[in-house]
Amino acid sequence: MAMEKNFDAGTSEARIYEAWEKAGAFKAGANATRDDTFCIMLPPPNVTGSLHVGHAFNHTLMDILTRWKRMQGFDTLWQPGLDHAGIATQLQVEKMLAATNQPSRRELGREKFLEKVWEWKEKFGGTIVEQDKRLGTSMDWDRLAFTMDEQFHDAVLKVFVDMYAKGLITRGKRLVNWDPHFETAISDLEVENTEVAGHMWHFKYKLAGGETYEYIEKDEDGAVTFRETRDYISIATTRPETMLGDGAVAVNPKDARYAPIVGKMVHLPLCDRLIPIVSDEYPDPDFGSGAVKITGAHDFNDYQVAKRCNLPMYRLMDTKGAMRADGLPYEDCVARAREIAAGAVAGEMEIDSLNLVPEKYRGMDRFDARAAVIADITAAGLAVTTLVKSIDEDTGAEHMEAVPVVDNKPVMQPFGDRSGVVIEPMLTDQWFVDTAKIVQPALDAVRSGRTKIIPESGEKVYYHWLENIEPWCISRQLWWGHQIPVWYGLDLGYEQPLETEGDLDEVDLHKLLIEGGMMHRKDVYHCAASFEAVTEAFKGEIADTPTPINHARIIEVADKQEAMETLAAALGQYAVDQDPTKLVYPVWRDADVLDTWFSSGLWPIGTLGWPQDTDALKKYFPTNVLVTGQDILFFWVARMMMMQLAVVDDIPFDTVYLHQLVRDEKGKKMSKTTGNVIDPLEIVDEYGADALRMTNAAMASIGGVLKLSVERIKGYRNFGTKLWNATKFAEMNEVFSQYDPSVMPTPTATLNKWIIGETAKVRMDVDAALGAYRFNDAALGLYAFVWGKVCDWYVELSKPLFYDGDEAIKAETRQTMGWVLDQCLIMLHPIMPFITEELWAMTGVTRRKMLVHADWPSFGTELIDTHADREMNWVIGLIDSIRSARAEMHVPAGLKVPLVIVDIDANGDAAFANNKAMIEKLARIDGVTRVAQMPKGAVTIAAEGATFGLPLAGLIDVAEEKARLQKSLDKLAKEMGGLKGRLNNPNFVASAPEEVVAEARENLAARQEEDAKLKAALTRLAQIG
RNA sequence: GGGUGUAUAGCUCAGUGGUAGAGCACUUCGUUGACAUCGAAGGGGUCACAAGUUCGAACCUUGUUACGCCCA
């Protein structure tokens, strides 16, 4: 069967992949010949996602490791799966609903909407899996996991319940990053801070009671530069609309300008409230006026100040980022706020219920409200102004006009990474992981080296982040995800105990429902994995209420509103029929879901079957290596470390390999707007998966920048063709019909001995490289070996043996070449699985297994024949020298020329005799003779222990040959200068390692020998002309 | 502002103390019985700058400059 001219990736890849799958080649434990395990968790791609170059890169590296270990006989598992990706998926499905004119999410309601999500997932959620197969990834697809699978879901809830029970998860009103588009809290890692053009406005807050003070500015020497009597304090803000919720004005305690008025009250413009001037370290006296308005509910810095100074934090906006329109009328709210400012005690719940947005602004979008606030403050004469002179065009009269001061100033603004809208700091009820309590083991694991991060710089970043870790907000106001397993009930406890003993009368009922103001009271809540499990806790909760409520049946309702209505109805009914069996106590489940990273934080144990003590868990956990982008070191890697250690008290993996973002060839981020996106599937279509994979491997230096260029991919496609054609050459020379793959060659010819040693060297290099995650070294080492050694030299030098050798030489060369090519296929397989598997099938009639399960070699230095090594290097050097001289002398490439041996030592003599046919063929020599002295007009070829000549009299230009020799002499002189300099330095000889000194001596001797020969040649030429 | 990197051939990048490397690009030559997706030969570098450690520095230390990323 004659081989085609090159590998047809387009038609072969799918067939080969199918064969692997059919053979179960990727199943956990396939090809295992030892107990050692090797396990990689695929970082679960977003279920909405499709394969991009980043995945292609990331998955290539994992596949290389997995295939390598599998061939080595490890019990291997590469665990695939998908992430449910809360916001992204919910958004995708909502878009789909809108595009297909279906009812919206809110119209559908939670349950129906989730059905739609599942439908969508079944239909489109697997795209990336099929795309991944085109890349050749060898994952155990039978184990494909999903973070919303029932088993995984149960594991996530179990962890929540356990961590809650241990006090590691808590609920509280905290300032969070609120995304007004998705109407959910997001973590600070999901916020992108971008500098945008902003403005700074300056307002006057007047002192209460018409008080005044002496405002004095001084320069560095303490000399007074400005002095005036003021009845206001000047504040600066980039967000004027938040002033409606101010709780105070803060000044730095060291700021002398405001020292006289600290503790006094100021009028809050547009509001009927007085707020105090407080002293706090936060304001920078040199920035703006030095006085900062404090809005605890809408700014992270202000929040800290408000907590320190015990200021009320009034929430101004609703979930969409509009000014609040709920609650009691402004007058009622502000009246209560005045009482609070005067010292009345108010709880968190009550303060949050107060809507201090004046009627005028209620319901306005936050940005419209900003404009309105500015206009109103300016109209009230409370904007800080500067006088601007203008001249009336008609009258020529000069006017002095007071214009508000507005500074143009770049400000850092937070944006939601998914929604792109400005994030609003918002005071809301959220669930938090108290990360400070679980961070230590995660730090220790890396510090002690139990888990190693590559590159090392990743460890520093990891420490820095974990040492300064913030509580992790894990609740998200979404529907798609793991709903928080917490149920709430109405608080029936009562400040003043009900007067009745035992039974409930109508007066008590009234108190419970109306006077108790249940709506504004805190709820009671319990956490458990299911409603059934939480029922017990609520029975305990109502045990101390009057009979018969304490025996009420616990039922689940949708929300608090329904709970109050249900309870009222039940109590009303009881008042009528006195039938205690109909009494119910309604509870409702927390509507929020968990942060997607909370669930993917459990990926290693969750996919292996935890909390069941499965065989897979016992066998493969802790896993070996996590390969992922360094951008999710915090999002995911650090959290997995904390979570596995907190839950099962073990590290999730022993090595973390971090890589950078894949960029375009100029180093720019790929983006649709820039139009520089490379689609990996298009690359696979055009150049084959192997070329893309080889490129990925070659780019993967530790910590390296990943710039993907199509030119490079093309180069590696050519490499595949080269390998193909070398195999074709072997096939044409009957290698595969004669070769026995189960027999190790034991050749006699130097060439064959040499290439076996070279193969052994590259085997050691490749294993060392992959063991150190130096994928680029492995890829480039194989490239250099296959192309530079096997194709350029071994195949070329084998031609004289095949064409002119005797049968014994031909036979051993066939056996050697077959073996060498097999080793090439085996070692290249992890990087280029398709073409190697194809060649494996085409070249071996007696293969025991597919290449995917071939045994990885372990041979090493024992296969290196130092004598053969020396001899071949001498031959190759000689051929190089002759070729070089020919080319520089413009000897026509096709012309065969004679060679003379002027002098030669015993080693050279043997080497020349052993390889004469090869030298003649590759250097295009016709006729070798020994001469006593160099013929006139010959080109001198210097080799170790020998001098050759090319008698080209008449063919060569003497001046050109002189120039060539001189150039070589110059280069030699420079090299010898360096070597002599070192060797003449007594300190070098004394301090440098022996072998370094010996090597330098040898080098110098060799150069001196060559130098002498070339100088002699130059002298001879000088005699001619 | 804090953290953390990078700077080596025209381009993209390797190179953890011992004579500066690869691929691509470039120049010249070549339809030699695997391959023109190829072969042969060649040109091309003050290893950002400065100081230090060392017998010896692209590599270690310090500083400077420029650029990148992460977090504020």
mmCIF file of N, CA, C and O in Angstrom, chain A residues 1 44 59 212 248 263 286 354 373 387 434 493 553 577 614 619 692 710 740 769 790 872 902 993-994:
data_model
loop_
_atom_site.group_PDB
_atom_site.id
_atom_site.type_symbol
_atom_site.label_atom_id
_atom_site.label_comp_id
_atom_site.label_asym_id
_atom_site.label_seq_id
_atom_site.Cartn_x
_atom_site.Cartn_y
_atom_site.Cartn_z
ATOM 1 N N MET A 1 0.843 -1.198 0.000
ATOM 2 C CA MET A 1 0.000 0.000 0.000
ATOM 3 C C MET A 1 0.880 1.251 0.000
ATOM 4 O O MET A 1 1.650 1.472 0.914
ATOM 5 N N PRO A 44 -14.298 23.282 35.031
ATOM 6 C CA PRO A 44 -15.541 23.122 34.272
ATOM 7 C C PRO A 44 -15.880 24.359 33.447
ATOM 8 O O PRO A 44 -16.055 25.438 34.007
ATOM 9 N N HIS A 59 -6.789 22.921 27.615
ATOM 10 C CA HIS A 59 -7.145 21.508 27.486
ATOM 11 C C HIS A 59 -6.014 20.713 26.822
ATOM 12 O O HIS A 59 -5.823 19.538 27.131
ATOM 13 N N THR A 212 -21.390 80.440 63.227
ATOM 14 C CA THR A 212 -20.285 80.733 62.319
ATOM 15 C C THR A 212 -18.976 80.326 62.972
ATOM 16 O O THR A 212 -18.925 80.038 64.168
ATOM 17 N N ALA A 248 -23.498 61.982 58.253
ATOM 18 C CA ALA A 248 -22.597 62.910 58.943
ATOM 19 C C ALA A 248 -21.678 63.537 57.909
ATOM 20 O O ALA A 248 -21.662 63.147 56.749
ATOM 21 N N GLY A 263 -18.312 68.114 66.054
ATOM 22 C CA GLY A 263 -19.348 67.882 67.055
ATOM 23 C C GLY A 263 -20.581 68.741 66.836
ATOM 24 O O GLY A 263 -21.647 68.459 67.371
ATOM 25 N N ASP A 286 -5.689 67.065 52.589
ATOM 26 C CA ASP A 286 -5.171 67.715 51.392
ATOM 27 C C ASP A 286 -6.038 67.491 50.171
ATOM 28 O O ASP A 286 -5.757 67.988 49.094
ATOM 29 N N LEU A 354 -36.674 52.876 56.654
ATOM 30 C CA LEU A 354 -36.938 54.318 56.500
ATOM 31 C C LEU A 354 -36.486 54.799 55.126
ATOM 32 O O LEU A 354 -35.328 54.627 54.746
ATOM 33 N N VAL A 373 -30.625 66.742 41.949
ATOM 34 C CA VAL A 373 -30.040 67.186 43.217
ATOM 35 C C VAL A 373 -29.095 68.363 42.979
ATOM 36 O O VAL A 373 -29.126 69.368 43.697
ATOM 37 N N LEU A 387 -16.620 83.477 41.039
ATOM 38 C CA LEU A 387 -17.132 84.611 40.263
ATOM 39 C C LEU A 387 -16.495 84.623 38.879
ATOM 40 O O LEU A 387 -15.276 84.525 38.743
ATOM 41 N N ASP A 434 -17.214 33.147 56.354
ATOM 42 C CA ASP A 434 -16.234 33.837 57.188
ATOM 43 C C ASP A 434 -14.857 33.274 56.834
ATOM 44 O O ASP A 434 -14.323 32.413 57.532
ATOM 45 N N GLY A 493 -42.137 35.327 69.109
ATOM 46 C CA GLY A 493 -41.701 35.752 70.438
ATOM 47 C C GLY A 493 -42.201 37.174 70.672
ATOM 48 O O GLY A 493 -42.444 37.914 69.723
ATOM 49 N N ARG A 553 -48.904 22.889 62.695
ATOM 50 C CA ARG A 553 -48.207 22.119 61.658
ATOM 51 C C ARG A 553 -47.323 23.083 60.866
ATOM 52 O O ARG A 553 -47.743 24.180 60.520
ATOM 53 N N ASP A 577 -63.564 28.328 64.815
ATOM 54 C CA ASP A 577 -63.972 26.937 65.101
ATOM 55 C C ASP A 577 -63.199 26.295 66.252
ATOM 56 O O ASP A 577 -63.493 25.174 66.646
ATOM 57 N N THR A 614 -16.938 7.040 47.794
ATOM 58 C CA THR A 614 -16.875 6.216 46.584
ATOM 59 C C THR A 614 -15.461 5.703 46.326
ATOM 60 O O THR A 614 -14.488 6.239 46.842
ATOM 61 N N LYS A 619 -9.651 6.550 45.452
ATOM 62 C CA LYS A 619 -8.546 6.311 44.544
ATOM 63 C C LYS A 619 -7.888 7.606 44.075
ATOM 64 O O LYS A 619 -6.670 7.738 44.106
ATOM 65 N N LEU A 692 -2.435 22.683 15.948
ATOM 66 C CA LEU A 692 -2.836 23.608 17.003
ATOM 67 C C LEU A 692 -2.273 23.153 18.348
ATOM 68 O O LEU A 692 -1.759 23.958 19.138
ATOM 69 N N VAL A 710 -0.886 32.436 13.469
ATOM 70 C CA VAL A 710 -1.260 31.446 12.465
ATOM 71 C C VAL A 710 -0.020 30.940 11.727
ATOM 72 O O VAL A 710 0.071 29.773 11.369
ATOM 73 N N ASP A 740 10.311 -5.911 13.124
ATOM 74 C CA ASP A 740 9.574 -6.540 14.223
ATOM 75 C C ASP A 740 9.536 -5.584 15.416
ATOM 76 O O ASP A 740 10.554 -5.371 16.076
ATOM 77 N N ALA A 769 11.253 17.195 30.928
ATOM 78 C CA ALA A 769 10.517 18.419 30.616
ATOM 79 C C ALA A 769 9.065 18.305 31.069
ATOM 80 O O ALA A 769 8.545 19.192 31.748
ATOM 81 N N VAL A 790 16.495 13.055 13.024
ATOM 82 C CA VAL A 790 15.990 11.900 12.279
ATOM 83 C C VAL A 790 15.858 12.216 10.784
ATOM 84 O O VAL A 790 16.383 11.493 9.946
ATOM 85 N N MET A 872 29.930 9.904 14.548
ATOM 86 C CA MET A 872 28.910 10.541 13.721
ATOM 87 C C MET A 872 29.042 12.058 13.767
ATOM 88 O O MET A 872 28.827 12.725 12.761
ATOM 89 N N VAL A 902 44.838 15.062 2.882
ATOM 90 C CA VAL A 902 46.229 15.479 2.972
ATOM 91 C C VAL A 902 46.905 14.781 4.140
ATOM 92 O O VAL A 902 47.979 14.229 4.027
ATOM 93 N N PRO A 993 35.227 24.698 38.386
ATOM 94 C CA PRO A 993 35.158 23.239 38.464
ATOM 95 C C PRO A 993 36.117 22.610 37.447
ATOM 96 O O PRO A 993 36.332 23.163 36.369
ATOM 97 N N GLU A 994 36.656 21.459 37.819
ATOM 98 C CA GLU A 994 37.655 20.789 36.990
ATOM 99 C C GLU A 994 37.184 20.577 35.558
ATOM 100 O O GLU A 994 37.907 20.829 34.607
#
